[in-house]
Amino acid sequence: MLHIMSQETGTSGAAEAGLFADDYLEEPYWWSAAPLPSVSENMEPALLDGRADVVVVGSGITGLVAALHLAREGCDVAVLDAQRIGEGAARRNAGFVGRTLKRSVEWLTAKSGRDHAVRVYRELDAALRGVQAFVDRERIECHYQTCGRFIAANSNAHFRALVTELEQTRQAVGFDYSVVEKHEVRSEIASDGYHGGAVIPDLGSIHPGLYHAGLVRKALEAGVRLYPLTNVVGVDHDARGKTVRTSRGGIAARHVIIATNGYTSRDLKWLARRVIPFRGFLIATELLPPETIDRVIPHRRTYLDTKMNIDFLRPAPDSSRLLFGGMTGTASPTATPLAGALRDRLVRILPDLKGVRLSRAWTGHCAGTFDFMPHIGTKDGVHFALGYNFAGIPLGTHFGEKLAARILERGDPSSVFDVEKFPTAPFYGGSPWFVPLAMRYFDWHDDRIAKG
Ligand SMILES: Cc1cc2nc3c(=O)[nH]c(=O)nc-3n(C[C@H](O)[C@H](O)[C@H](O)COP(=O)(O)OP(=O)(O)OC[C@H]3O[C@@H](n4cnc5c(N)ncnc54)[C@H](O)[C@@H]3O)c2cc1C
């Protein structure tokens, strides 16, 4: 039964009665089905001071996909992570699988020409198809579904801009979509706040915890060595090769990959100056009657809106709950203080959920970049891929394969995202003090477009 609160919901905070279900935890929902591997379980306990053909820094999607491909080709691979294996964004994200990019075909065409724009979107599409094919081929049970995505327009002007952008993209690269007029919105979502929208039918969703757990299993089977709680503080180069310096000693390697995305530590100075970490926040509702979910999102797709700073919603793939995210970039190190405000936003969108309680709230680091583009490349002989701007499931999988192809000198290592220019900003050293301000600017920008 949906718990109904007896009082009007105001701007609720964490202390509000009726906000948290009895099973509330500040922990990613995904960790229930896919708990983080304990430090001792199948992990290399020994201190380092050894060597490997390839050292991978970061045990998320990118790092493990690269490690898996390399190990299967006979490389001795060590994956090092400052936290527990998978404790970064890989098991914290929302599980939307799409062709997400903040830059439109039109914007890219104006900047670098139509050919470049088409190549960018074709590679995003290849990454989407790639993750589907990879999950299938590897038989990773992670609830991959081609559920389609509904994008809800926050104003008439947003609706017009959305349809224009989708049509331009269709003409350039052929991606299908269908328009949902304002009077049809309720066929997609039980909300009166939107001014129309569009469905992109071929986008998907995944259980990110089970996806990452599958990657860990496959990597271990292929012989990859995993070193949790091993913070990398630098990479030295000399005539004999590279030495990765860590909190647990050094490890020599012929090749090094950095796959640290939103968790890139300041020790990795060149990359830390180019990546902008910001926090994403998610809540999971208590168990809901399945009929409630069918009523509020009858097609059980993924949902987001047209704002720069999006609200996003999806059903859990393995239980009768809704997962909702927003307030990205808020400067709170934990999610519980924002749980009330997130629940209020959810209820504003879906009034049928009034009084719903929460079972989980959590946060994780995403990675932005100054040019809003993901990057893959090589700097001083060290390979890297990061800056996914909310698209790390397909791009992490795709770039993981590309990084392996670079080292193996086999397959296709090329990428339209491998560009010489990876911008930073004067005085930026990796401390993103400006993110909350940028988010306020995006809110202002969205309002301005809304006023048309
Ligand atoms: C709340 C949230 C929602 C998101 N939703 C989506 C979504 O719906 N769809 C989507 O595609 N993407 C989404 N993302 C983004 C996606 O999760 C990431 O882009 C993705 O996990 C790719 O990052 P990764 O796997 O390369 O790195 P991560 O999984 O972030 O792992 C990086 C690892 O590097 C380690 N590390 C960092 N520095 C060091 C060091 N010096 N030494 C050793 N280890 C180090 C960290 O401990 C961490 O474990 C979301 C992210 C967040 C936070």
Short mmCIF file of C-alpha atoms and ligand atoms in Angstrom, two decimals:
data_model
loop_
_atom_site.label_atom_id
_atom_site.label_comp_id
_atom_site.label_asym_id
_atom_site.label_seq_id
_atom_site.Cartn_x
_atom_site.Cartn_y
_atom_site.Cartn_z
CA MET A 1 0.00 0.00 0.00
CA LEU A 2 1.19 3.47 -0.80
CA HIS A 3 1.67 5.24 2.51
CA ILE A 4 -0.31 8.49 2.50
CA MET A 5 0.84 11.33 4.71
CA SER A 6 -1.78 13.03 6.85
CA GLN A 7 -0.36 16.51 6.35
CA GLU A 8 0.28 18.62 3.30
CA THR A 9 3.81 18.18 1.99
CA GLY A 10 5.66 21.42 2.35
CA THR A 11 9.35 21.88 1.61
CA SER A 12 10.22 18.79 3.53
CA GLY A 13 13.62 18.04 5.01
CA ALA A 14 15.26 14.91 6.29
CA ALA A 15 13.57 15.20 9.66
CA GLU A 16 10.07 15.19 8.16
CA ALA A 17 7.87 12.45 9.58
CA GLY A 18 6.88 9.91 6.96
CA LEU A 19 9.78 10.57 4.61
CA PHE A 20 11.78 7.44 5.23
CA ALA A 21 10.52 3.85 5.05
CA ASP A 22 11.63 1.45 7.76
CA ASP A 23 14.26 -0.04 5.44
CA TYR A 24 15.79 3.37 4.59
CA LEU A 25 19.53 3.37 3.94
CA GLU A 26 21.84 5.93 2.47
CA GLU A 27 23.29 3.51 -0.07
CA PRO A 28 22.83 2.92 -3.81
CA TYR A 29 19.71 0.88 -4.48
CA TRP A 30 21.77 -1.30 -6.83
CA TRP A 31 23.98 -2.56 -4.02
CA SER A 32 21.12 -4.72 -2.66
CA ALA A 33 21.25 -7.02 -5.70
CA ALA A 34 24.93 -6.39 -6.35
CA PRO A 35 26.76 -5.75 -3.08
CA LEU A 36 30.27 -4.38 -3.46
CA PRO A 37 32.77 -7.22 -3.36
CA SER A 38 34.40 -7.33 0.06
CA VAL A 39 38.06 -6.38 0.06
CA SER A 40 39.18 -9.94 0.74
CA GLU A 41 36.83 -11.70 -1.69
CA ASN A 42 38.84 -12.71 -4.79
CA MET A 43 40.96 -9.62 -4.47
CA GLU A 44 44.73 -9.44 -4.45
CA PRO A 45 45.62 -9.05 -0.76
CA ALA A 46 49.36 -8.68 -1.21
CA LEU A 47 51.11 -5.38 -1.26
CA LEU A 48 52.25 -4.34 -4.69
CA ASP A 49 55.95 -3.94 -5.55
CA GLY A 50 55.51 -6.13 -8.54
CA ARG A 51 54.95 -5.70 -12.19
CA ALA A 52 52.24 -6.11 -14.81
CA ASP A 53 51.98 -5.71 -18.56
CA VAL A 54 49.18 -3.21 -18.04
CA VAL A 55 48.16 -1.28 -14.93
CA VAL A 56 44.64 0.12 -15.03
CA VAL A 57 43.77 2.88 -12.56
CA GLY A 58 40.04 2.81 -11.74
CA SER A 59 37.80 -0.25 -11.41
CA GLY A 60 34.65 1.21 -12.99
CA ILE A 61 33.16 0.26 -16.33
CA THR A 62 35.96 1.74 -18.44
CA GLY A 63 38.75 0.17 -16.42
CA LEU A 64 37.21 -3.29 -16.22
CA VAL A 65 36.16 -3.47 -19.87
CA ALA A 66 39.69 -2.50 -20.93
CA ALA A 67 41.21 -4.98 -18.47
CA LEU A 68 38.95 -7.80 -19.64
CA HIS A 69 39.82 -7.36 -23.33
CA LEU A 70 43.53 -7.10 -22.56
CA ALA A 71 43.60 -10.14 -20.28
CA ARG A 72 41.79 -12.25 -22.85
CA GLU A 73 44.56 -11.39 -25.31
CA GLY A 74 47.17 -12.71 -22.90
CA CYS A 75 48.20 -9.53 -21.04
CA ASP A 76 48.92 -9.62 -17.33
CA VAL A 77 46.62 -6.85 -16.05
CA ALA A 78 46.42 -5.25 -12.60
CA VAL A 79 43.46 -2.97 -11.81
CA LEU A 80 44.05 -0.57 -8.91
CA ASP A 81 41.33 1.39 -7.16
CA ALA A 82 41.54 3.85 -4.29
CA GLN A 83 38.17 2.62 -3.00
CA ARG A 84 36.53 -0.77 -3.02
CA ILE A 85 36.12 -2.34 -6.47
CA GLY A 86 33.18 -0.65 -8.19
CA GLU A 87 32.63 1.91 -5.45
CA GLY A 88 32.80 4.79 -7.97
CA ALA A 89 29.93 5.78 -10.24
CA ALA A 90 29.77 2.39 -11.99
CA ARG A 91 27.40 1.00 -9.32
CA ARG A 92 25.80 4.33 -8.41
CA ASN A 93 24.40 5.60 -11.68
CA ALA A 94 20.80 5.67 -12.90
CA GLY A 95 21.22 2.96 -15.54
CA PHE A 96 19.96 5.02 -18.51
CA VAL A 97 21.60 3.82 -21.70
CA GLY A 98 21.48 6.37 -24.48
CA ARG A 99 23.30 8.63 -26.89
CA THR A 100 23.62 11.41 -24.35
CA LEU A 101 25.61 14.51 -25.27
CA LYS A 102 25.10 18.11 -24.21
CA ARG A 103 26.12 19.31 -27.69
CA SER A 104 23.51 19.03 -30.46
CA VAL A 105 24.10 18.13 -34.12
CA GLU A 106 23.37 21.78 -34.95
CA TRP A 107 25.89 23.09 -32.42
CA LEU A 108 28.60 20.70 -33.58
CA THR A 109 27.88 21.49 -37.22
CA ALA A 110 28.23 25.22 -36.58
CA LYS A 111 31.50 24.65 -34.75
CA SER A 112 33.25 21.92 -36.74
CA GLY A 113 31.14 21.13 -39.78
CA ARG A 114 28.46 18.60 -40.61
CA ASP A 115 30.83 15.69 -41.19
CA HIS A 116 32.26 16.04 -37.71
CA ALA A 117 28.78 16.30 -36.16
CA VAL A 118 27.67 13.15 -37.98
CA ARG A 119 30.79 11.25 -36.88
CA VAL A 120 30.20 12.26 -33.24
CA TYR A 121 26.61 11.02 -33.27
CA ARG A 122 27.52 7.87 -35.19
CA GLU A 123 30.10 7.01 -32.54
CA LEU A 124 27.56 7.65 -29.75
CA ASP A 125 25.26 5.26 -31.58
CA ALA A 126 28.04 2.70 -31.93
CA ALA A 127 28.59 2.94 -28.16
CA LEU A 128 24.88 2.34 -27.50
CA ARG A 129 24.77 -0.66 -29.86
CA GLY A 130 28.11 -1.80 -28.45
CA VAL A 131 26.92 -2.08 -24.86
CA GLN A 132 23.81 -3.99 -25.97
CA ALA A 133 25.92 -6.41 -28.02
CA PHE A 134 28.51 -6.77 -25.25
CA VAL A 135 25.93 -7.63 -22.58
CA ASP A 136 24.36 -10.17 -24.96
CA ARG A 137 27.62 -11.73 -26.04
CA GLU A 138 28.95 -12.00 -22.51
CA ARG A 139 25.55 -13.15 -21.18
CA ILE A 140 25.65 -10.66 -18.32
CA GLU A 141 22.28 -10.80 -16.54
CA CYS A 142 21.68 -7.13 -15.84
CA HIS A 143 18.12 -6.43 -17.00
CA TYR A 144 19.18 -4.72 -20.22
CA GLN A 145 15.98 -3.49 -21.85
CA THR A 146 15.25 -1.43 -24.94
CA CYS A 147 12.52 0.40 -23.07
CA GLY A 148 12.62 3.69 -24.99
CA ARG A 149 13.02 7.10 -23.40
CA PHE A 150 10.42 9.81 -22.93
CA ILE A 151 11.84 13.33 -22.94
CA ALA A 152 9.38 15.73 -21.34
CA ALA A 153 9.39 19.40 -22.37
CA ASN A 154 9.33 21.88 -19.49
CA SER A 155 7.76 24.68 -21.57
CA ASN A 156 6.35 25.36 -25.04
CA ALA A 157 9.68 26.83 -26.09
CA HIS A 158 11.50 23.76 -24.80
CA PHE A 159 9.06 21.57 -26.74
CA ARG A 160 9.73 23.42 -29.99
CA ALA A 161 13.48 23.29 -29.39
CA LEU A 162 13.30 19.56 -28.58
CA VAL A 163 11.40 18.69 -31.74
CA THR A 164 13.71 20.84 -33.86
CA GLU A 165 16.78 19.17 -32.37
CA LEU A 166 15.41 15.64 -32.79
CA GLU A 167 14.43 16.36 -36.39
CA GLN A 168 17.87 17.79 -37.19
CA THR A 169 19.45 14.70 -35.65
CA ARG A 170 17.13 12.42 -37.61
CA GLN A 171 18.01 14.15 -40.86
CA ALA A 172 21.74 13.97 -40.11
CA VAL A 173 22.02 10.47 -38.69
CA GLY A 174 18.60 8.85 -39.02
CA PHE A 175 17.72 8.29 -35.33
CA ASP A 176 14.01 7.66 -34.98
CA TYR A 177 11.68 9.48 -32.58
CA SER A 178 8.01 10.27 -32.20
CA VAL A 179 6.47 13.50 -31.02
CA VAL A 180 4.10 13.50 -28.06
CA GLU A 181 1.83 16.54 -28.10
CA LYS A 182 0.84 18.25 -24.87
CA HIS A 183 -2.61 16.61 -24.80
CA GLU A 184 -0.96 13.18 -25.18
CA VAL A 185 1.56 13.52 -22.33
CA ARG A 186 -0.59 11.52 -19.94
CA SER A 187 -0.25 8.49 -22.19
CA GLU A 188 3.42 8.55 -21.17
CA ILE A 189 3.50 9.99 -17.66
CA ALA A 190 0.79 10.91 -15.12
CA SER A 191 1.87 14.52 -14.95
CA ASP A 192 0.24 17.78 -15.97
CA GLY A 193 3.40 19.85 -15.76
CA TYR A 194 4.80 19.16 -19.22
CA HIS A 195 4.20 20.85 -22.56
CA GLY A 196 4.64 17.81 -24.78
CA GLY A 197 7.66 15.65 -25.38
CA ALA A 198 9.13 12.94 -27.52
CA VAL A 199 9.82 9.22 -27.35
CA ILE A 200 13.13 7.83 -28.57
CA PRO A 201 12.28 4.17 -28.98
CA ASP A 202 15.70 2.51 -29.24
CA LEU A 203 17.26 3.77 -26.01
CA GLY A 204 17.65 1.39 -23.12
CA SER A 205 18.12 0.80 -19.43
CA ILE A 206 20.27 -1.49 -17.37
CA HIS A 207 20.82 -2.56 -13.75
CA PRO A 208 24.23 -0.93 -13.29
CA GLY A 209 25.09 -2.96 -10.20
CA LEU A 210 24.55 -6.28 -11.96
CA TYR A 211 26.33 -5.00 -15.07
CA HIS A 212 29.41 -4.07 -13.06
CA ALA A 213 29.24 -7.29 -10.99
CA GLY A 214 29.24 -9.19 -14.30
CA LEU A 215 32.33 -7.26 -15.41
CA VAL A 216 34.12 -8.12 -12.16
CA ARG A 217 33.28 -11.80 -12.61
CA LYS A 218 34.45 -11.85 -16.23
CA ALA A 219 37.64 -9.95 -15.42
CA LEU A 220 38.54 -12.37 -12.62
CA GLU A 221 37.82 -15.35 -14.89
CA ALA A 222 40.17 -13.84 -17.49
CA GLY A 223 42.92 -13.57 -14.87
CA VAL A 224 42.79 -9.84 -14.12
CA ARG A 225 44.26 -8.97 -10.70
CA LEU A 226 42.17 -6.51 -8.65
CA TYR A 227 43.70 -4.27 -5.99
CA PRO A 228 41.12 -2.32 -3.96
CA LEU A 229 42.10 0.42 -1.47
CA THR A 230 45.16 1.24 -3.57
CA ASN A 231 45.41 4.94 -4.25
CA VAL A 232 47.56 5.90 -7.22
CA VAL A 233 49.57 9.03 -6.57
CA GLY A 234 51.62 9.26 -9.76
CA VAL A 235 53.23 7.58 -12.74
CA ASP A 236 57.02 7.77 -13.24
CA HIS A 237 58.73 7.09 -16.55
CA ASP A 238 62.27 5.96 -17.21
CA ALA A 239 64.17 4.03 -19.87
CA ARG A 240 62.85 0.70 -18.54
CA GLY A 241 59.19 1.70 -18.63
CA LYS A 242 56.65 3.11 -16.22
CA THR A 243 56.23 2.78 -12.48
CA VAL A 244 52.86 3.45 -10.94
CA ARG A 245 53.30 4.89 -7.43
CA THR A 246 50.56 3.95 -4.99
CA SER A 247 49.67 4.10 -1.32
CA ARG A 248 50.74 0.41 -1.15
CA GLY A 249 54.02 0.59 -3.01
CA GLY A 250 55.04 0.78 -6.65
CA ILE A 251 54.17 -1.42 -9.59
CA ALA A 252 56.08 -1.45 -12.87
CA ALA A 253 54.14 -1.62 -16.11
CA ARG A 254 54.65 -1.44 -19.83
CA HIS A 255 51.32 0.35 -20.28
CA VAL A 256 49.13 2.42 -17.98
CA ILE A 257 45.46 3.31 -18.38
CA ILE A 258 43.71 5.96 -16.29
CA ALA A 259 39.96 5.41 -16.05
CA THR A 260 38.99 7.50 -13.06
CA ASN A 261 36.21 9.74 -14.50
CA GLY A 262 34.45 11.79 -11.76
CA TYR A 263 36.74 10.38 -9.05
CA THR A 264 39.99 11.54 -10.67
CA SER A 265 42.14 12.48 -7.70
CA ARG A 266 44.24 15.63 -7.63
CA ASP A 267 47.43 13.54 -7.67
CA LEU A 268 46.61 12.79 -11.32
CA LYS A 269 47.27 16.43 -11.97
CA TRP A 270 47.01 16.84 -15.74
CA LEU A 271 43.66 15.01 -15.89
CA ALA A 272 42.35 16.52 -12.65
CA ARG A 273 42.81 19.95 -14.26
CA ARG A 274 40.54 18.90 -17.14
CA VAL A 275 37.76 16.97 -15.43
CA ILE A 276 35.02 18.68 -13.44
CA PRO A 277 33.59 16.32 -10.82
CA PHE A 278 30.03 17.04 -9.75
CA ARG A 279 27.55 15.12 -7.68
CA GLY A 280 24.46 13.36 -8.91
CA PHE A 281 21.71 12.36 -6.42
CA LEU A 282 19.14 9.58 -6.57
CA ILE A 283 16.33 8.25 -4.41
CA ALA A 284 14.47 4.93 -4.51
CA THR A 285 10.90 4.78 -3.28
CA GLU A 286 9.51 2.19 -0.95
CA LEU A 287 7.84 -0.81 -2.63
CA LEU A 288 4.81 0.43 -4.56
CA PRO A 289 1.82 -1.52 -5.81
CA PRO A 290 2.66 -2.49 -9.43
CA GLU A 291 -0.63 -0.83 -10.48
CA THR A 292 0.69 2.49 -9.18
CA ILE A 293 3.72 2.22 -11.44
CA ASP A 294 1.54 1.19 -14.38
CA ARG A 295 -0.65 4.21 -13.74
CA VAL A 296 2.11 6.81 -13.46
CA ILE A 297 4.45 5.50 -16.20
CA PRO A 298 2.42 3.00 -18.23
CA HIS A 299 5.21 2.14 -20.67
CA ARG A 300 7.89 1.82 -17.98
CA ARG A 301 10.50 3.69 -19.98
CA THR A 302 13.26 5.96 -18.77
CA TYR A 303 12.16 9.60 -18.35
CA LEU A 304 13.95 12.91 -18.26
CA ASP A 305 13.15 16.50 -19.06
CA THR A 306 14.55 19.21 -21.29
CA LYS A 307 16.31 21.30 -18.64
CA MET A 308 20.11 21.52 -18.63
CA ASN A 309 19.96 20.32 -15.03
CA ILE A 310 17.59 17.42 -15.57
CA ASP A 311 15.18 15.55 -13.35
CA PHE A 312 15.20 11.85 -14.24
CA LEU A 313 12.96 8.90 -13.43
CA ARG A 314 12.77 5.19 -14.13
CA PRO A 315 11.24 2.06 -12.68
CA ALA A 316 13.57 -0.30 -10.83
CA PRO A 317 14.08 -3.32 -13.10
CA ASP A 318 13.97 -5.88 -10.30
CA SER A 319 11.36 -4.62 -7.82
CA SER A 320 8.26 -2.48 -7.73
CA ARG A 321 9.88 0.88 -6.98
CA LEU A 322 10.58 4.14 -8.75
CA LEU A 323 14.04 5.67 -8.90
CA PHE A 324 14.30 9.43 -9.25
CA GLY A 325 17.25 11.78 -9.59
CA GLY A 326 17.89 15.48 -9.75
CA MET A 327 19.49 18.44 -7.97
CA THR A 328 22.71 17.53 -9.75
CA GLY A 329 25.68 19.62 -8.70
CA THR A 330 24.30 20.50 -5.25
CA ALA A 331 27.17 20.87 -2.80
CA SER A 332 26.16 18.17 -0.33
CA PRO A 333 28.55 15.29 0.37
CA THR A 334 25.67 12.98 1.28
CA ALA A 335 22.20 12.38 -0.15
CA THR A 336 20.08 12.11 3.01
CA PRO A 337 19.89 15.90 3.56
CA LEU A 338 18.45 16.25 0.03
CA ALA A 339 16.06 13.28 0.26
CA GLY A 340 13.07 15.41 1.27
CA ALA A 341 13.61 17.94 -1.49
CA LEU A 342 14.06 15.15 -4.06
CA ARG A 343 10.87 13.46 -2.87
CA ASP A 344 9.05 16.82 -3.19
CA ARG A 345 10.28 17.21 -6.77
CA LEU A 346 9.14 13.69 -7.59
CA VAL A 347 5.69 14.32 -6.10
CA ARG A 348 5.41 17.64 -7.95
CA ILE A 349 5.91 15.70 -11.19
CA LEU A 350 3.77 12.72 -10.15
CA PRO A 351 1.14 13.95 -7.67
CA ASP A 352 -0.25 10.39 -7.41
CA LEU A 353 2.82 9.59 -5.32
CA LYS A 354 1.96 12.03 -2.57
CA GLY A 355 3.13 10.61 0.73
CA VAL A 356 5.45 8.06 -0.82
CA ARG A 357 8.33 7.09 1.46
CA LEU A 358 11.90 6.43 0.53
CA SER A 359 13.97 3.30 0.94
CA ARG A 360 17.25 4.61 -0.45
CA ALA A 361 19.06 7.85 -1.23
CA TRP A 362 22.58 8.07 -2.58
CA THR A 363 25.06 10.19 -4.41
CA GLY A 364 28.00 9.69 -6.74
CA HIS A 365 30.47 11.67 -8.81
CA CYS A 366 29.86 12.39 -12.48
CA ALA A 367 32.50 14.05 -14.65
CA GLY A 368 31.98 17.09 -16.80
CA THR A 369 34.54 18.72 -19.05
CA PHE A 370 35.07 22.32 -20.10
CA ASP A 371 34.02 21.54 -23.69
CA PHE A 372 31.10 19.27 -22.63
CA MET A 373 32.69 16.42 -24.61
CA PRO A 374 34.04 13.04 -23.45
CA HIS A 375 37.73 12.45 -24.11
CA ILE A 376 39.95 9.51 -24.92
CA GLY A 377 43.65 9.97 -25.56
CA THR A 378 47.25 9.42 -24.54
CA LYS A 379 49.34 11.89 -22.55
CA ASP A 380 53.03 11.25 -21.83
CA GLY A 381 52.53 7.62 -22.83
CA VAL A 382 49.62 7.11 -20.40
CA HIS A 383 46.25 6.24 -21.94
CA PHE A 384 43.06 7.72 -20.54
CA ALA A 385 39.30 7.91 -21.17
CA LEU A 386 36.91 10.02 -19.12
CA GLY A 387 34.65 13.07 -18.97
CA TYR A 388 31.48 11.20 -19.81
CA ASN A 389 28.99 13.90 -18.84
CA PHE A 390 26.34 11.32 -17.70
CA ALA A 391 26.90 8.79 -20.53
CA GLY A 392 29.48 6.49 -18.99
CA ILE A 393 27.59 3.21 -19.39
CA PRO A 394 27.80 3.13 -23.19
CA LEU A 395 30.90 5.32 -23.49
CA GLY A 396 32.81 3.58 -20.70
CA THR A 397 32.14 0.24 -22.38
CA HIS A 398 33.06 1.62 -25.81
CA PHE A 399 36.20 3.45 -24.67
CA GLY A 400 37.29 0.45 -22.60
CA GLU A 401 37.41 -1.53 -25.85
CA LYS A 402 39.19 1.32 -27.66
CA LEU A 403 41.86 1.59 -24.94
CA ALA A 404 42.53 -2.13 -25.18
CA ALA A 405 42.76 -1.86 -28.99
CA ARG A 406 45.38 0.91 -28.63
CA ILE A 407 47.59 -1.24 -26.42
CA LEU A 408 47.09 -4.43 -28.39
CA GLU A 409 47.53 -2.57 -31.69
CA ARG A 410 44.63 -4.65 -32.95
CA GLY A 411 41.02 -3.77 -33.76
CA ASP A 412 39.99 -0.16 -34.26
CA PRO A 413 41.47 2.23 -31.69
CA SER A 414 40.28 5.39 -33.43
CA SER A 415 37.67 7.71 -31.97
CA VAL A 416 36.21 11.04 -32.96
CA PHE A 417 36.59 11.96 -29.26
CA ASP A 418 40.38 11.56 -29.46
CA VAL A 419 41.28 15.18 -30.07
CA GLU A 420 44.44 17.05 -29.24
CA LYS A 421 42.65 19.82 -27.41
CA PHE A 422 41.43 18.79 -23.97
CA PRO A 423 40.70 22.17 -22.42
CA THR A 424 41.19 23.31 -18.85
CA ALA A 425 40.68 26.74 -17.29
CA PRO A 426 43.15 29.15 -15.72
CA PHE A 427 43.80 28.39 -12.02
CA TYR A 428 41.66 25.23 -12.14
CA GLY A 429 43.34 22.40 -10.25
CA GLY A 430 40.48 19.95 -9.84
CA SER A 431 38.44 21.65 -7.12
CA PRO A 432 35.08 22.43 -8.73
CA TRP A 433 33.94 25.29 -6.45
CA PHE A 434 31.97 26.79 -9.36
CA VAL A 435 29.66 23.81 -10.03
CA PRO A 436 26.77 25.02 -7.80
CA LEU A 437 27.04 28.46 -9.47
CA ALA A 438 27.07 26.86 -12.92
CA MET A 439 23.95 24.90 -12.01
CA ARG A 440 22.19 28.12 -10.97
CA TYR A 441 23.26 29.62 -14.31
CA PHE A 442 21.76 26.61 -16.14
CA ASP A 443 18.50 27.07 -14.19
CA TRP A 444 18.43 30.73 -15.26
CA HIS A 445 19.22 29.71 -18.86
CA ASP A 446 16.36 27.15 -18.84
CA ASP A 447 13.93 29.77 -17.52
CA ARG A 448 15.02 32.20 -20.21
CA ILE A 449 14.35 29.63 -22.95
CA ALA A 450 11.04 28.77 -21.30
CA LYS A 451 9.95 32.41 -21.57
CA GLY A 452 10.78 32.06 -25.24
C1 LIG B 1 24.23 9.68 -9.79
C2 LIG B 1 24.77 9.32 -11.13
C3 LIG B 1 23.90 8.96 -12.15
C4 LIG B 1 24.42 8.60 -13.40
N1 LIG B 1 23.54 8.15 -14.34
C5 LIG B 1 24.03 7.67 -15.52
C6 LIG B 1 23.15 7.05 -16.44
O1 LIG B 1 21.95 6.93 -16.21
N2 LIG B 1 23.68 6.59 -17.60
C7 LIG B 1 25.02 6.67 -17.88
O2 LIG B 1 25.45 6.25 -18.96
N3 LIG B 1 25.89 7.24 -16.99
C8 LIG B 1 25.42 7.72 -15.82
N4 LIG B 1 26.27 8.25 -14.90
C9 LIG B 1 27.71 8.31 -15.23
C10 LIG B 1 28.37 6.95 -15.12
O3 LIG B 1 28.07 6.31 -13.93
C11 LIG B 1 29.89 7.08 -15.22
O4 LIG B 1 30.17 7.88 -16.34
C12 LIG B 1 30.47 5.70 -15.37
O5 LIG B 1 30.45 5.01 -14.18
C13 LIG B 1 31.82 5.74 -16.01
O6 LIG B 1 32.82 5.95 -15.18
P1 LIG B 1 33.91 4.82 -15.01
O7 LIG B 1 33.26 3.52 -14.96
O8 LIG B 1 34.94 5.06 -16.03
O9 LIG B 1 34.46 5.28 -13.62
P2 LIG B 1 33.86 5.10 -12.16
O10 LIG B 1 32.92 3.99 -12.05
O11 LIG B 1 33.44 6.42 -11.64
O12 LIG B 1 35.20 4.63 -11.42
C14 LIG B 1 36.33 5.43 -11.29
C15 LIG B 1 37.18 4.80 -10.20
O13 LIG B 1 38.46 5.43 -10.20
C16 LIG B 1 38.95 5.34 -8.89
N5 LIG B 1 40.04 6.30 -8.71
C17 LIG B 1 40.01 7.65 -8.88
N6 LIG B 1 41.23 8.18 -8.64
C18 LIG B 1 42.03 7.14 -8.32
C19 LIG B 1 43.41 7.03 -7.95
N7 LIG B 1 44.19 8.10 -7.89
N8 LIG B 1 43.90 5.81 -7.65
C20 LIG B 1 43.14 4.71 -7.73
N9 LIG B 1 41.83 4.75 -8.07
C21 LIG B 1 41.29 5.95 -8.36
C22 LIG B 1 37.74 5.64 -8.03
O14 LIG B 1 37.90 5.14 -6.72
C23 LIG B 1 36.60 4.97 -8.80
O15 LIG B 1 36.27 3.71 -8.28
C24 LIG B 1 25.81 8.63 -13.65
C25 LIG B 1 26.68 8.98 -12.62
C26 LIG B 1 26.17 9.32 -11.37
C27 LIG B 1 27.13 9.67 -10.28
#
